Amino acid sequence: MKRPSEAQRDASPQAPRPFLKWAGGKGQLLEQLWPLLPAGPFAQYFEPFVGSAALFFALRPKSATLSDVNRELIDCYRAVKGHVDDVIAALEQHRYDEVRYYEVREQQPAALALAARAARTIYLNKTGYNGLYRVNRAGRFNVPFGRYTNPGFRSPESLENLRACARALRGARVCVRDFGEVVRHAKKGDFVYFDPPYVPLSDTSDFTLYVPGGFGPEEQARLATVVDALTGAGVVVMLSNSDTPMVRELYARYRIDTVTAARSINSRASRRGKVREVVVRNY
């Protein structure tokens, strides 16, 4: 069996690209991740911290489970998968305007229809400050208005990409699920890619509050036990995280490679730039 070849990668205008900006998104790391992918084919693909789904959209596996505990994010994927034209129609009602932005930000997602809820998420993601997704302790999105020349959330290219993403999502199950649940569903011959909120590089550089409660050391340790359980079951696992002593200690028994990422999604300019990350593999 061979790893996915460069010839299998579709760079055509119709190839889907992530339609959301997401902290730690893997779009710019695909060239470095590609040689590290497992030999294929694999039976089913799992991505329990789906984020921007950059690796999923690049691989486009026939069978996949995409999950996260962030319900707004999952609802967005569900809507694009099943109701992309309705999402596009709802997006076309939005405009890039500061007053409008704060009106939309104050909306209660649960009070909106699924397509309108997804359009709200995409709109706020594309027009909020620096592409951040951040919530307060009450779970309310609280990113301020961003300053862009043209955020392009309803450009013809963006809308066509949404349709391409909808096509790619047809064969995927999309669900709200804790990452630990993957142990109950993944089987020998499956491939799981974990891209969790990263271990902070310092005490003041964390970005874990994408859901109330965050993702701290206890959750990182629990994730490592899940990787151990999947490894014992013969499931192929790849994981991304920051290059820190804690991560290297948690995964010392596995193969660890380093990659370099240019991080631009952060509320502070001093925390953007080139950073080293690790890719952990059990193969």
XYZ file of N, CA, C and O in Angstrom, residues 62-144:
332
model
N -13.792 8.455 1.272
C -15.140 7.999 0.924
C -16.033 7.898 2.144
O -17.250 8.098 2.056
N -15.469 7.542 3.290
C -16.240 7.402 4.519
C -15.525 8.134 5.636
O -14.334 7.900 5.876
N -16.233 9.013 6.316
C -15.590 9.829 7.340
C -16.580 10.172 8.440
O -17.794 10.262 8.208
N -16.037 10.399 9.637
C -16.798 10.947 10.753
C -16.071 12.192 11.228
O -14.917 12.116 11.662
N -16.735 13.321 11.126
C -16.185 14.605 11.548
C -16.951 15.045 12.785
O -18.194 15.096 12.767
N -16.240 15.371 13.848
C -16.930 15.688 15.093
C -16.200 16.773 15.865
O -15.042 17.084 15.612
N -16.917 17.341 16.832
C -16.382 18.366 17.700
C -17.400 18.578 18.815
O -18.568 18.187 18.663
N -16.989 19.180 19.921
C -17.948 19.531 20.963
C -18.536 20.917 20.735
O -19.458 21.323 21.441
N -18.017 21.648 19.751
C -18.516 22.980 19.431
C -19.750 22.846 18.537
O -19.640 22.589 17.336
N -20.933 23.021 19.129
C -22.173 22.797 18.380
C -22.342 23.788 17.232
O -22.847 23.428 16.173
N -21.952 25.039 17.418
C -22.086 26.019 16.333
C -21.266 25.585 15.121
O -21.707 25.715 13.981
N -20.068 25.084 15.376
C -19.217 24.627 14.285
C -19.846 23.432 13.564
O -19.921 23.398 12.328
N -20.311 22.458 14.326
C -20.913 21.266 13.723
C -22.192 21.613 12.978
O -22.445 21.094 11.878
N -23.001 22.502 13.534
C -24.205 22.927 12.828
C -23.869 23.573 11.491
O -24.602 23.421 10.509
N -22.750 24.282 11.456
C -22.326 24.915 10.209
C -22.007 23.861 9.157
O -22.447 23.958 7.996
N -21.267 22.828 9.532
C -20.969 21.751 8.589
C -22.228 20.983 8.186
O -22.380 20.604 7.022
N -23.114 20.752 9.124
C -24.361 20.046 8.806
C -25.179 20.830 7.791
O -25.746 20.265 6.849
N -25.235 22.141 7.966
C -26.014 22.967 7.055
C -25.403 23.001 5.658
O -26.110 22.885 4.648
N -24.084 23.172 5.598
C -23.428 23.195 4.283
C -23.579 21.846 3.597
O -23.834 21.773 2.387
N -23.466 20.776 4.354
C -23.606 19.436 3.779
C -24.984 19.218 3.173
O -25.107 18.716 2.052
N -26.028 19.591 3.901
C -27.376 19.236 3.467
C -28.203 20.347 2.872
O -29.224 20.081 2.209
N -27.788 21.612 3.081
C -28.635 22.740 2.660
C -27.785 23.900 2.149
O -28.014 25.049 2.526
N -26.820 23.594 1.293
C -25.858 24.629 0.908
C -26.521 25.804 0.192
O -26.134 26.964 0.403
N -27.525 25.549 -0.626
C -28.181 26.671 -1.319
C -28.897 27.585 -0.335
O -28.928 28.814 -0.525
N -29.474 27.020 0.713
C -30.122 27.841 1.733
C -29.091 28.653 2.517
O -29.347 29.803 2.886
N -27.928 28.057 2.764
C -26.857 28.793 3.447
C -26.411 29.969 2.590
O -26.227 31.093 3.087
N -26.240 29.734 1.298
C -25.819 30.801 0.388
C -26.862 31.911 0.345
O -26.526 33.108 0.387
N -28.135 31.533 0.295
C -29.200 32.549 0.279
C -29.175 33.378 1.559
O -29.368 34.615 1.522
N -28.916 32.735 2.687
C -28.849 33.464 3.948
C -27.617 34.362 4.003
O -27.676 35.484 4.524
N -26.489 33.894 3.478
C -25.278 34.711 3.444
C -25.484 35.978 2.621
O -24.947 37.052 2.955
N -26.226 35.857 1.560
C -26.435 37.007 0.675
C -27.261 38.102 1.332
O -27.344 39.214 0.811
N -27.862 37.814 2.489
C -28.605 38.828 3.228
C -27.699 39.653 4.139
O -28.108 40.698 4.653
N -26.474 39.170 4.340
C -25.555 39.881 5.229
C -24.743 40.920 4.454
O -24.532 40.793 3.248
N -24.265 41.922 5.171
C -23.401 42.936 4.564
C -22.257 43.233 5.520
O -22.367 43.033 6.738
N -21.161 43.694 4.940
C -19.980 44.004 5.742
C -20.117 45.405 6.304
O -19.843 46.405 5.637
N -20.565 45.447 7.549
C -20.871 46.728 8.188
C -20.749 46.519 9.697
O -21.202 45.506 10.232
N -20.160 47.487 10.392
C -19.899 47.290 11.818
C -21.181 47.175 12.630
O -21.291 46.318 13.523
N -22.151 48.018 12.334
C -23.422 47.945 13.068
C -24.080 46.591 12.821
O -24.559 45.937 13.755
N -24.092 46.176 11.557
C -24.681 44.880 11.223
C -23.942 43.741 11.932
O -24.562 42.798 12.431
N -22.626 43.841 11.993
C -21.832 42.796 12.638
C -22.287 42.577 14.071
O -22.512 41.432 14.501
N -22.422 43.665 14.838
C -22.785 43.505 16.244
C -24.239 43.074 16.405
O -24.572 42.379 17.382
N -25.094 43.449 15.466
C -26.468 42.942 15.496
C -26.478 41.422 15.317
O -27.178 40.707 16.035
N -25.694 40.946 14.352
C -25.633 39.504 14.094
C -24.968 38.783 15.252
O -25.393 37.693 15.651
N -23.929 39.367 15.809
C -23.233 38.730 16.930
C -24.159 38.530 18.123
O -24.021 37.553 18.870
N -25.104 39.448 18.309
C -26.022 39.355 19.448
C -27.149 38.342 19.227
O -27.870 38.017 20.176
N -27.316 37.855 18.019
C -28.366 36.876 17.770
C -28.113 35.591 18.547
O -26.964 35.188 18.753
N -29.185 34.952 18.975
C -29.086 33.660 19.635
C -29.103 32.570 18.567
O -30.121 32.400 17.881
N -28.014 31.822 18.367
C -27.981 30.814 17.310
C -29.127 29.821 17.392
O -29.695 29.431 16.369
N -29.497 29.430 18.592
C -30.553 28.427 18.750
C -31.899 28.915 18.248
O -32.785 28.102 17.952
N -32.059 30.232 18.131
C -33.328 30.777 17.653
C -33.409 30.839 16.133
O -34.462 31.172 15.584
N -32.333 30.515 15.454
C -32.270 30.607 14.002
C -32.452 29.239 13.360
O -32.101 28.212 13.953
N -32.974 29.236 12.150
C -33.016 27.998 11.367
C -31.593 27.567 11.056
O -30.652 28.367 11.091
N -31.409 26.279 10.745
C -30.065 25.719 10.584
C -29.240 26.488 9.554
O -28.075 26.826 9.801
N -29.808 26.779 8.394
C -29.049 27.472 7.344
C -28.679 28.882 7.777
O -27.561 29.350 7.534
N -29.604 29.587 8.431
C -29.325 30.934 8.914
C -28.265 30.911 10.011
O -27.429 31.802 10.111
N -28.290 29.863 10.827
C -27.296 29.694 11.878
C -25.908 29.525 11.260
O -24.921 30.099 11.722
N -25.818 28.715 10.205
C -24.539 28.504 9.530
C -24.049 29.783 8.870
O -22.859 30.115 8.922
N -24.955 30.510 8.223
C -24.569 31.765 7.577
C -24.050 32.760 8.612
O -23.087 33.495 8.353
N -24.669 32.782 9.782
C -24.189 33.654 10.865
C -22.764 33.282 11.253
O -21.900 34.157 11.399
N -22.498 31.983 11.421
C -21.159 31.542 11.801
C -20.131 31.945 10.747
O -19.052 32.451 11.066
N -20.442 31.707 9.474
C -19.511 32.047 8.392
C -19.284 33.553 8.332
O -18.144 34.029 8.209
N -20.365 34.321 8.430
C -20.272 35.776 8.380
C -19.401 36.319 9.507
O -18.482 37.125 9.285
N -19.652 35.877 10.742
C -18.860 36.353 11.878
C -17.411 35.907 11.760
O -16.486 36.646 12.112
N -17.204 34.690 11.260
C -15.851 34.165 11.093
C -15.063 34.978 10.072
O -13.866 35.224 10.250
N -15.710 35.399 9.012
C -15.020 36.120 7.938
C -14.879 37.615 8.211
O -14.027 38.274 7.600
N -15.698 38.159 9.104
C -15.669 39.607 9.329
C -15.231 39.991 10.731
O -15.018 41.169 11.012
N -15.078 39.006 11.624
C -14.598 39.297 12.968
C -13.098 39.522 12.992
O -12.372 39.199 12.047
N -12.617 40.041 14.097
C -11.209 40.430 14.215
C -10.269 39.238 14.035
O -10.301 38.279 14.797
N -9.443 39.300 13.011
C -8.348 38.372 12.779
C -8.773 36.903 12.672
O -7.983 36.001 12.908
N -10.030 36.665 12.307
C -10.477 35.294 12.095
C -10.586 34.457 13.345
O -10.613 33.229 13.280
N -10.672 35.095 14.505
C -10.755 34.351 15.752
C -12.135 33.725 15.940
O -13.144 34.285 15.520
N -12.159 32.554 16.566
C -13.406 32.050 17.150
C -13.135 31.943 18.638
O -12.299 31.151 19.078
N -13.870 32.736 19.413
C -13.639 32.771 20.861
C -14.979 33.001 21.546
O -15.810 33.769 21.058
N -15.194 32.305 22.641
C -16.422 32.504 23.405
C -16.069 32.892 24.829
O -14.967 32.613 25.316
N -17.015 33.553 25.497
C -16.813 33.862 26.909
C -17.252 32.667 27.758
O -17.642 31.622 27.223
N -17.199 32.814 29.059
C -17.502 31.670 29.931
C -18.974 31.293 29.899
O -19.344 30.204 30.346
N -19.798 32.164 29.355
C -21.212 31.838 29.169
C -21.459 31.161 27.828
O -22.597 30.801 27.511
N -20.398 30.999 27.041
C -20.541 30.348 25.747
C -20.961 31.265 24.625
O -21.301 30.792 23.533
N -20.905 32.581 24.842
C -21.313 33.533 23.808
C -20.101 34.009 23.008
O -19.074 34.388 23.566
N -20.229 34.009 21.686
C -19.186 34.493 20.789
C -18.927 35.964 21.094
O -19.849 36.780 21.145
N -17.658 36.341 21.311
C -17.374 37.709 21.763
C -16.227 38.380 21.014
O -15.587 39.292 21.534
N -15.950 37.951 19.806
C -14.872 38.555 19.013
C -15.342 39.897 18.447
O -16.452 39.989 17.911
N -14.520 40.961 18.542
C -14.937 42.258 17.998
C -14.882 42.305 16.472
O -14.326 41.424 15.824
